[in-house]
Amino acid sequence: MNIDTKRLRKNIEALAQIGRDPRGGVTRPSFSQADFEARAWLKDRICEAGLCYRQDGAGNIFGRLGGDGRTVLVGSHLDTVINGGAFDGTIGVLAALECLSRIKEEGLEPTKPLELVSFTDEEGNLVGDFLGSRAFAGFLNKEEVEKGLTTFGRPLKAILEGTEFSLDSILEAHKERPGLEAYLELHIEQGATLEMEGVPIGIVERIAGKIYHQCSFVGQAAHGGTTPLELRHDAFLATADFALRGTQLVATKHYGSMITVGKVAVHPGSFSIVPSKVDFTLDVRSSAGETLQALEGELLKLAEDIASTRGAAFFSRTIDRTEPVALSESITGIMKEECGKLGYSWIPLTSGAGHDAQIVAPLTETGMIFIPCRDGISHSPDEMIDWKDLEKGANLLLQTLLRLAS
Ligand SMILES: [Zn+2]
């Protein structure tokens, strides 16, 4: 039994029309008008496939095949970043729909119930990343949900006005969660390893954890024409020094981990004034918890050292923290066996990007399949896949589901 690639492609292309951005690509953040259109579209597809539709208080959408019992859950997310692509998340939900449709069409009756899921706001346009899967897992922080500001500058509560959802319904969504047997997710790699290796399938063994810090160096403003270099307390040079030496530290001592200084604001930001203050973001990732923690300590110490040599002060606060996750060895084992039977080549991968799978992983056995995306590009209108890779990824998903559900 195989998936119907034509139907899967048709569905992906149809969904890409909902929330089409005039600049190219797709803009479909959760609880936007485009998102509600996409939700209605998905509901129709779920009902058309003869699956049982339901939605929880966080707007996570489900399509169930089978009765009671511990559920094999499979899915991803339909929301996108602003001006994102047509494949990130979407292929996971629609491949899940395709797998369940095929099982239903063949009249198979797996021992365990299967359910597809589309999680709300994986991309973190609202309050923090993974709102829907964290609500599903019961990992939401009440204060963050109530007080956090969305990327649209409005509180979540205001965005929910006029919808069927509320802060309370989101916070209580986890009470509607079924008992879980396993969770599976198919996703684009969002990196270039598979493409470089010329392999269609990545079997994800770990998902990296991350730490976000909001940092500042505070020095002293001075005249750019008259202040001798040795008398300056230049907050920008401290930041540049930190970014460079921090990267060297990771590259030499913790190769494979990641550091990114992604957003920098220089104050006062004038042509001829020595910068007095620089605010910047620090994103640190690693697939091992001990490394992540050690790295955080080493980087903060480096920043303090740089501050003291340059006569500046360093401040930082933690914005977000996610622990690394090891995925289920029994599921990766099944996937490797099924790849062998299907004749697909595969490699093991660590995901540097976060996914709903890492939120669900503490609740149940969890597995993830990656397929290549062109040039490793994602979160962009240029996001593209090879449909043959998707066919393989979805067939592997189908065989893994059947193994887990029987
Ligand atoms: Zn995604």
Short mmCIF file of C-alpha atoms and ligand atoms in Angstrom, two decimals:
data_model
loop_
_atom_site.label_atom_id
_atom_site.label_comp_id
_atom_site.label_asym_id
_atom_site.label_seq_id
_atom_site.Cartn_x
_atom_site.Cartn_y
_atom_site.Cartn_z
CA MET A 1 0.00 0.00 0.00
CA ASN A 2 1.30 3.43 -1.00
CA ILE A 3 0.15 7.00 -0.53
CA ASP A 4 -1.54 8.83 -3.42
CA THR A 5 1.15 11.36 -4.35
CA LYS A 6 -1.08 13.20 -6.82
CA ARG A 7 -3.75 13.84 -4.22
CA LEU A 8 -1.17 14.87 -1.61
CA ARG A 9 0.40 17.35 -4.04
CA LYS A 10 -3.00 18.70 -5.06
CA ASN A 11 -3.86 19.32 -1.41
CA ILE A 12 -0.54 21.05 -0.68
CA GLU A 13 -0.96 23.29 -3.73
CA ALA A 14 -4.56 24.10 -2.82
CA LEU A 15 -3.61 25.04 0.74
CA ALA A 16 -0.76 27.24 -0.55
CA GLN A 17 -3.43 29.46 -2.13
CA ILE A 18 -4.88 30.25 1.30
CA GLY A 19 -2.93 33.14 2.79
CA ARG A 20 -0.95 33.77 -0.39
CA ASP A 21 1.27 36.76 0.17
CA PRO A 22 1.39 39.37 -2.64
CA ARG A 23 5.19 39.43 -2.10
CA GLY A 24 5.29 35.69 -2.83
CA GLY A 25 5.02 32.75 -0.46
CA VAL A 26 2.41 32.32 2.25
CA THR A 27 1.46 34.45 5.25
CA ARG A 28 -0.85 32.43 7.48
CA PRO A 29 -0.23 33.06 11.17
CA SER A 30 -2.59 31.31 13.59
CA PHE A 31 -5.92 33.03 14.26
CA SER A 32 -5.54 35.31 11.23
CA GLN A 33 -8.29 35.41 8.63
CA ALA A 34 -6.19 33.21 6.33
CA ASP A 35 -5.71 30.73 9.15
CA PHE A 36 -9.46 30.48 9.76
CA GLU A 37 -9.93 29.84 6.03
CA ALA A 38 -7.25 27.12 6.18
CA ARG A 39 -8.93 25.59 9.24
CA ALA A 40 -12.28 25.40 7.43
CA TRP A 41 -10.54 23.88 4.41
CA LEU A 42 -8.83 21.24 6.56
CA LYS A 43 -12.08 20.43 8.35
CA ASP A 44 -13.72 19.74 4.97
CA ARG A 45 -10.81 17.47 3.94
CA ILE A 46 -10.99 15.57 7.25
CA CYS A 47 -14.74 15.01 6.92
CA GLU A 48 -14.40 14.12 3.23
CA ALA A 49 -11.86 11.43 4.17
CA GLY A 50 -14.39 9.94 6.59
CA LEU A 51 -12.35 10.81 9.68
CA CYS A 52 -13.90 12.10 12.87
CA TYR A 53 -13.22 15.85 13.19
CA ARG A 54 -12.71 17.64 16.48
CA GLN A 55 -10.99 20.75 17.76
CA ASP A 56 -9.67 21.49 21.26
CA GLY A 57 -9.74 24.76 23.22
CA ALA A 58 -6.40 25.84 21.79
CA GLY A 59 -7.62 25.43 18.22
CA ASN A 60 -5.61 22.26 17.64
CA ILE A 61 -7.48 20.33 14.96
CA PHE A 62 -7.83 16.55 14.97
CA GLY A 63 -9.10 13.92 12.53
CA ARG A 64 -9.60 10.49 14.07
CA LEU A 65 -9.75 7.01 12.65
CA GLY A 66 -10.85 4.28 15.06
CA GLY A 67 -12.45 4.21 18.49
CA ASP A 68 -11.19 4.49 22.04
CA GLY A 69 -7.78 3.50 23.27
CA ARG A 70 -4.25 4.84 23.31
CA THR A 71 -3.90 6.98 20.23
CA VAL A 72 -1.16 7.05 17.61
CA LEU A 73 -1.00 10.77 16.83
CA VAL A 74 0.53 12.11 13.60
CA GLY A 75 0.77 15.65 12.31
CA SER A 76 2.47 19.03 12.39
CA HIS A 77 1.20 22.61 11.88
CA LEU A 78 -0.55 24.71 9.22
CA ASP A 79 0.52 28.15 10.44
CA THR A 80 3.42 29.97 8.77
CA VAL A 81 5.82 32.76 9.62
CA ILE A 82 5.08 36.11 7.95
CA ASN A 83 6.01 35.71 4.27
CA GLY A 84 6.92 32.05 4.75
CA GLY A 85 6.74 29.01 2.49
CA ALA A 86 4.16 26.42 1.44
CA PHE A 87 5.84 23.33 2.92
CA ASP A 88 7.04 23.98 6.49
CA GLY A 89 4.48 22.23 8.71
CA THR A 90 1.93 21.83 5.94
CA ILE A 91 3.48 18.68 4.49
CA GLY A 92 3.33 17.04 7.93
CA VAL A 93 -0.39 17.68 8.38
CA LEU A 94 -1.34 16.82 4.80
CA ALA A 95 0.86 13.70 4.65
CA ALA A 96 -0.86 12.57 7.87
CA LEU A 97 -4.23 13.18 6.22
CA GLU A 98 -3.05 11.21 3.18
CA CYS A 99 -1.88 8.26 5.29
CA LEU A 100 -5.14 8.06 7.25
CA SER A 101 -7.16 8.44 4.04
CA ARG A 102 -5.31 5.51 2.48
CA ILE A 103 -5.75 3.29 5.54
CA LYS A 104 -9.47 4.11 5.57
CA GLU A 105 -9.82 3.51 1.81
CA GLU A 106 -8.14 0.12 2.09
CA GLY A 107 -10.61 -0.78 4.83
CA LEU A 108 -7.80 -1.63 7.25
CA GLU A 109 -8.75 -1.67 10.88
CA PRO A 110 -5.62 -1.02 12.95
CA THR A 111 -5.78 -2.24 16.55
CA LYS A 112 -5.07 1.23 17.90
CA PRO A 113 -6.84 4.46 16.95
CA LEU A 114 -4.99 6.88 14.66
CA GLU A 115 -5.42 10.62 14.80
CA LEU A 116 -4.02 13.42 12.68
CA VAL A 117 -3.29 16.71 14.39
CA SER A 118 -2.68 20.25 13.20
CA PHE A 119 -1.16 22.24 16.06
CA THR A 120 -1.90 25.96 16.51
CA ASP A 121 0.87 28.57 16.21
CA GLU A 122 3.97 26.39 16.02
CA GLU A 123 5.83 29.38 14.60
CA GLY A 124 5.42 31.51 17.72
CA ASN A 125 3.64 34.52 16.21
CA LEU A 126 1.49 34.69 19.35
CA VAL A 127 3.04 34.12 22.79
CA GLY A 128 6.21 32.02 22.62
CA ASP A 129 6.77 29.14 20.22
CA PHE A 130 4.54 26.05 20.06
CA LEU A 131 1.41 27.56 21.66
CA GLY A 132 -0.83 24.72 20.43
CA SER A 133 1.39 21.77 21.29
CA ARG A 134 2.29 23.28 24.66
CA ALA A 135 -1.43 23.77 25.37
CA PHE A 136 -2.02 20.15 24.30
CA ALA A 137 0.76 18.92 26.59
CA GLY A 138 -0.29 21.14 29.50
CA PHE A 139 3.05 23.01 29.52
CA LEU A 140 1.73 26.56 29.14
CA ASN A 141 2.59 29.23 31.63
CA LYS A 142 -0.58 31.12 32.67
CA GLU A 143 1.22 34.40 33.15
CA GLU A 144 2.90 34.23 29.74
CA VAL A 145 -0.42 33.52 28.04
CA GLU A 146 -2.13 36.37 29.89
CA LYS A 147 0.60 38.99 29.71
CA GLY A 148 2.80 38.04 26.74
CA LEU A 149 2.68 40.35 23.77
CA THR A 150 2.19 38.82 20.32
CA THR A 151 4.43 39.76 17.38
CA PHE A 152 1.52 41.87 16.16
CA GLY A 153 1.90 44.12 19.19
CA ARG A 154 -1.52 43.20 20.58
CA PRO A 155 -2.15 40.93 23.55
CA LEU A 156 -3.35 37.40 22.77
CA LYS A 157 -6.67 38.19 24.46
CA ALA A 158 -7.39 40.93 21.92
CA ILE A 159 -6.54 38.62 19.03
CA LEU A 160 -8.95 35.98 20.38
CA GLU A 161 -11.88 38.43 20.58
CA GLY A 162 -14.65 37.39 18.24
CA THR A 163 -13.26 33.85 17.92
CA GLU A 164 -14.52 30.76 19.70
CA PHE A 165 -11.30 30.62 21.76
CA SER A 166 -10.32 32.30 25.03
CA LEU A 167 -7.26 32.36 27.30
CA ASP A 168 -9.07 29.87 29.57
CA SER A 169 -9.97 27.50 26.74
CA ILE A 170 -6.32 27.50 25.66
CA LEU A 171 -5.03 26.89 29.18
CA GLU A 172 -7.47 23.99 29.62
CA ALA A 173 -6.99 22.36 26.22
CA HIS A 174 -4.75 19.63 27.66
CA LYS A 175 -7.74 18.21 29.58
CA GLU A 176 -9.19 17.02 26.25
CA ARG A 177 -6.01 15.11 25.34
CA PRO A 178 -6.45 11.40 24.62
CA GLY A 179 -4.08 8.77 26.05
CA LEU A 180 -1.13 8.56 23.69
CA GLU A 181 0.62 5.55 22.19
CA ALA A 182 3.02 7.53 19.99
CA TYR A 183 3.50 10.77 18.05
CA LEU A 184 4.95 11.04 14.54
CA GLU A 185 5.83 14.10 12.48
CA LEU A 186 7.05 14.52 8.90
CA HIS A 187 8.79 17.85 8.20
CA ILE A 188 11.17 19.56 5.79
CA GLU A 189 14.74 19.52 7.07
CA GLN A 190 15.21 23.32 7.07
CA GLY A 191 18.91 22.66 6.53
CA ALA A 192 21.02 21.44 3.63
CA THR A 193 22.48 18.17 4.94
CA LEU A 194 20.11 15.78 3.14
CA GLU A 195 20.50 17.65 -0.12
CA MET A 196 24.30 17.70 0.18
CA GLU A 197 24.35 13.98 0.96
CA GLY A 198 21.88 13.25 -1.85
CA VAL A 199 19.61 11.30 0.51
CA PRO A 200 15.77 11.60 0.52
CA ILE A 201 15.14 10.66 4.16
CA GLY A 202 16.51 11.93 7.47
CA ILE A 203 15.57 9.94 10.56
CA VAL A 204 15.70 12.45 13.41
CA GLU A 205 17.39 11.12 16.53
CA ARG A 206 17.61 14.31 18.58
CA ILE A 207 16.13 17.80 18.59
CA ALA A 208 18.46 20.53 19.83
CA GLY A 209 17.59 22.57 22.90
CA LYS A 210 17.93 26.32 22.84
CA ILE A 211 18.49 29.24 25.14
CA TYR A 212 17.50 32.79 24.21
CA HIS A 213 19.07 35.69 26.07
CA GLN A 214 18.35 39.38 25.66
CA CYS A 215 21.71 41.10 26.35
CA SER A 216 23.22 44.57 26.59
CA PHE A 217 26.68 46.05 26.81
CA VAL A 218 26.63 49.50 28.41
CA GLY A 219 29.66 51.74 27.86
CA GLN A 220 29.85 55.49 27.51
CA ALA A 221 29.00 57.86 24.69
CA ALA A 222 31.88 60.08 23.53
CA HIS A 223 32.85 62.34 20.62
CA GLY A 224 33.99 60.25 17.65
CA GLY A 225 36.45 62.91 16.52
CA THR A 226 38.15 63.82 19.78
CA THR A 227 38.08 60.78 22.10
CA PRO A 228 41.32 58.75 21.81
CA LEU A 229 40.75 55.07 21.06
CA GLU A 230 42.29 53.92 24.34
CA LEU A 231 39.91 56.09 26.37
CA ARG A 232 36.72 54.78 24.79
CA HIS A 233 34.10 52.54 26.41
CA ASP A 234 32.62 51.41 23.10
CA ALA A 235 29.59 49.17 23.59
CA PHE A 236 29.54 48.20 19.91
CA LEU A 237 33.14 46.98 19.94
CA ALA A 238 32.33 44.92 23.03
CA THR A 239 29.40 43.34 21.17
CA ALA A 240 31.45 42.68 18.04
CA ASP A 241 34.22 41.19 20.15
CA PHE A 242 31.71 38.98 21.94
CA ALA A 243 30.03 37.76 18.73
CA LEU A 244 33.39 36.87 17.21
CA ARG A 245 35.02 35.26 20.23
CA GLY A 246 31.75 33.52 21.20
CA THR A 247 31.60 31.96 17.73
CA GLN A 248 35.26 30.91 17.99
CA LEU A 249 34.52 29.32 21.36
CA VAL A 250 31.64 27.28 19.95
CA ALA A 251 33.57 26.31 16.81
CA THR A 252 36.66 25.13 18.66
CA LYS A 253 35.25 23.72 21.89
CA HIS A 254 31.64 22.75 21.14
CA TYR A 255 31.59 22.09 17.40
CA GLY A 256 28.07 21.18 16.28
CA SER A 257 26.45 23.55 18.77
CA MET A 258 25.20 26.91 17.50
CA ILE A 259 25.46 30.56 18.48
CA THR A 260 23.71 33.45 16.75
CA VAL A 261 23.67 37.16 17.53
CA GLY A 262 20.69 37.93 15.34
CA LYS A 263 19.30 41.30 16.35
CA VAL A 264 21.44 44.27 17.32
CA ALA A 265 20.41 47.81 18.27
CA VAL A 266 23.19 50.39 18.65
CA HIS A 267 22.57 53.50 20.81
CA PRO A 268 22.58 56.40 20.34
CA GLY A 269 23.16 55.22 16.77
CA SER A 270 24.78 58.33 15.43
CA PHE A 271 27.46 58.89 12.79
CA SER A 272 30.13 60.31 15.05
CA ILE A 273 29.23 59.24 18.57
CA VAL A 274 30.99 56.31 20.24
CA PRO A 275 28.15 53.84 21.00
CA SER A 276 27.08 53.99 24.65
CA LYS A 277 24.80 50.99 24.64
CA VAL A 278 24.09 47.97 22.47
CA ASP A 279 21.10 45.68 22.93
CA PHE A 280 21.42 42.30 21.23
CA THR A 281 19.88 38.84 21.14
CA LEU A 282 21.83 35.66 21.83
CA ASP A 283 20.52 32.33 20.52
CA VAL A 284 22.48 29.28 21.71
CA ARG A 285 21.60 25.70 20.70
CA SER A 286 22.90 22.24 21.35
CA SER A 287 21.62 18.69 21.08
CA ALA A 288 23.08 17.76 24.49
CA GLY A 289 21.71 19.25 27.70
CA GLU A 290 25.11 19.33 29.51
CA THR A 291 26.77 21.07 26.55
CA LEU A 292 24.00 23.65 26.37
CA GLN A 293 24.33 24.46 30.03
CA ALA A 294 28.15 24.56 29.95
CA LEU A 295 28.09 26.73 26.86
CA GLU A 296 25.67 29.20 28.42
CA GLY A 297 27.99 29.59 31.42
CA GLU A 298 31.11 29.99 29.25
CA LEU A 299 29.46 32.60 27.02
CA LEU A 300 28.19 34.66 29.94
CA LYS A 301 31.67 34.56 31.49
CA LEU A 302 33.22 35.63 28.19
CA ALA A 303 30.80 38.57 28.03
CA GLU A 304 31.74 39.62 31.59
CA ASP A 305 35.47 39.42 30.70
CA ILE A 306 34.99 41.52 27.59
CA ALA A 307 32.92 44.06 29.52
CA SER A 308 35.63 44.47 32.17
CA THR A 309 38.48 44.87 29.63
CA ARG A 310 36.50 47.46 27.71
CA GLY A 311 35.23 49.40 30.70
CA ALA A 312 31.65 48.49 30.00
CA ALA A 313 28.93 46.64 31.89
CA PHE A 314 27.15 43.51 30.69
CA PHE A 315 23.51 42.62 31.40
CA SER A 316 21.46 39.65 30.26
CA ARG A 317 18.17 37.96 30.97
CA THR A 318 16.76 34.64 29.78
CA ILE A 319 13.85 34.98 27.37
CA ASP A 320 13.23 31.34 26.53
CA ARG A 321 14.71 27.94 27.25
CA THR A 322 13.90 24.54 25.71
CA GLU A 323 15.73 21.37 26.71
CA PRO A 324 17.17 19.09 24.01
CA VAL A 325 15.10 16.00 23.32
CA ALA A 326 16.12 12.47 22.36
CA LEU A 327 13.50 10.83 20.15
CA SER A 328 12.27 7.26 20.66
CA GLU A 329 14.85 4.61 19.80
CA SER A 330 12.17 2.03 19.15
CA ILE A 331 10.47 4.32 16.61
CA THR A 332 13.71 5.28 14.87
CA GLY A 333 14.45 1.55 14.76
CA ILE A 334 11.11 0.86 13.04
CA MET A 335 11.77 3.69 10.57
CA LYS A 336 15.19 2.31 9.66
CA GLU A 337 13.71 -1.15 9.05
CA GLU A 338 10.89 0.26 6.93
CA CYS A 339 13.37 2.35 4.88
CA GLY A 340 15.20 -0.91 4.17
CA LYS A 341 11.99 -2.61 3.00
CA LEU A 342 10.99 0.38 0.87
CA GLY A 343 14.50 0.67 -0.62
CA TYR A 344 14.97 4.27 0.55
CA SER A 345 18.38 5.54 1.61
CA TRP A 346 18.42 7.50 4.86
CA ILE A 347 20.78 9.12 7.34
CA PRO A 348 20.35 9.92 11.03
CA LEU A 349 19.98 13.63 11.79
CA THR A 350 19.82 16.04 14.69
CA SER A 351 17.30 18.82 14.26
CA GLY A 352 18.70 22.27 14.99
CA ALA A 353 15.25 23.79 14.58
CA GLY A 354 12.50 23.30 17.15
CA HIS A 355 9.35 21.30 16.37
CA ASP A 356 6.05 20.35 18.00
CA ALA A 357 7.58 16.85 18.31
CA GLN A 358 9.93 18.09 21.03
CA ILE A 359 6.99 19.38 23.08
CA VAL A 360 5.05 16.13 22.70
CA ALA A 361 8.13 13.92 23.30
CA PRO A 362 7.95 13.99 27.14
CA LEU A 363 4.37 12.61 26.89
CA THR A 364 4.89 9.66 24.58
CA GLU A 365 7.22 7.75 22.22
CA THR A 366 8.00 10.26 19.48
CA GLY A 367 9.55 10.00 16.02
CA MET A 368 10.33 12.48 13.24
CA ILE A 369 11.10 12.13 9.53
CA PHE A 370 12.85 14.86 7.53
CA ILE A 371 12.83 15.29 3.77
CA PRO A 372 15.16 17.71 1.93
CA CYS A 373 14.18 21.27 1.08
CA ARG A 374 15.90 23.00 -1.81
CA ASP A 375 19.18 24.72 -0.81
CA GLY A 376 18.15 24.18 2.82
CA ILE A 377 15.88 27.25 2.57
CA SER A 378 12.79 27.57 4.77
CA HIS A 379 10.72 30.38 6.30
CA SER A 380 10.87 32.01 2.88
CA PRO A 381 8.77 32.19 -0.31
CA ASP A 382 11.67 30.28 -1.93
CA GLU A 383 10.96 27.20 0.19
CA MET A 384 10.71 24.24 -2.24
CA ILE A 385 10.76 20.45 -2.15
CA ASP A 386 11.20 17.63 -4.65
CA TRP A 387 7.81 15.86 -4.83
CA LYS A 388 9.56 12.49 -5.14
CA ASP A 389 11.20 13.03 -1.76
CA LEU A 390 7.80 13.87 -0.27
CA GLU A 391 6.37 10.67 -1.72
CA LYS A 392 9.12 8.68 0.04
CA GLY A 393 8.73 10.55 3.31
CA ALA A 394 4.96 10.05 3.30
CA ASN A 395 5.26 6.34 2.42
CA LEU A 396 7.69 5.90 5.31
CA LEU A 397 5.26 7.74 7.57
CA LEU A 398 2.45 5.41 6.44
CA GLN A 399 4.45 2.23 7.09
CA THR A 400 5.62 3.50 10.48
CA LEU A 401 2.04 4.39 11.45
CA LEU A 402 0.81 0.93 10.47
CA ARG A 403 3.53 -0.72 12.57
CA LEU A 404 2.75 1.44 15.60
CA ALA A 405 -1.02 0.99 15.31
CA SER A 406 -1.06 -2.79 14.94
ZN ZN B 1 7.54 23.76 11.03
#
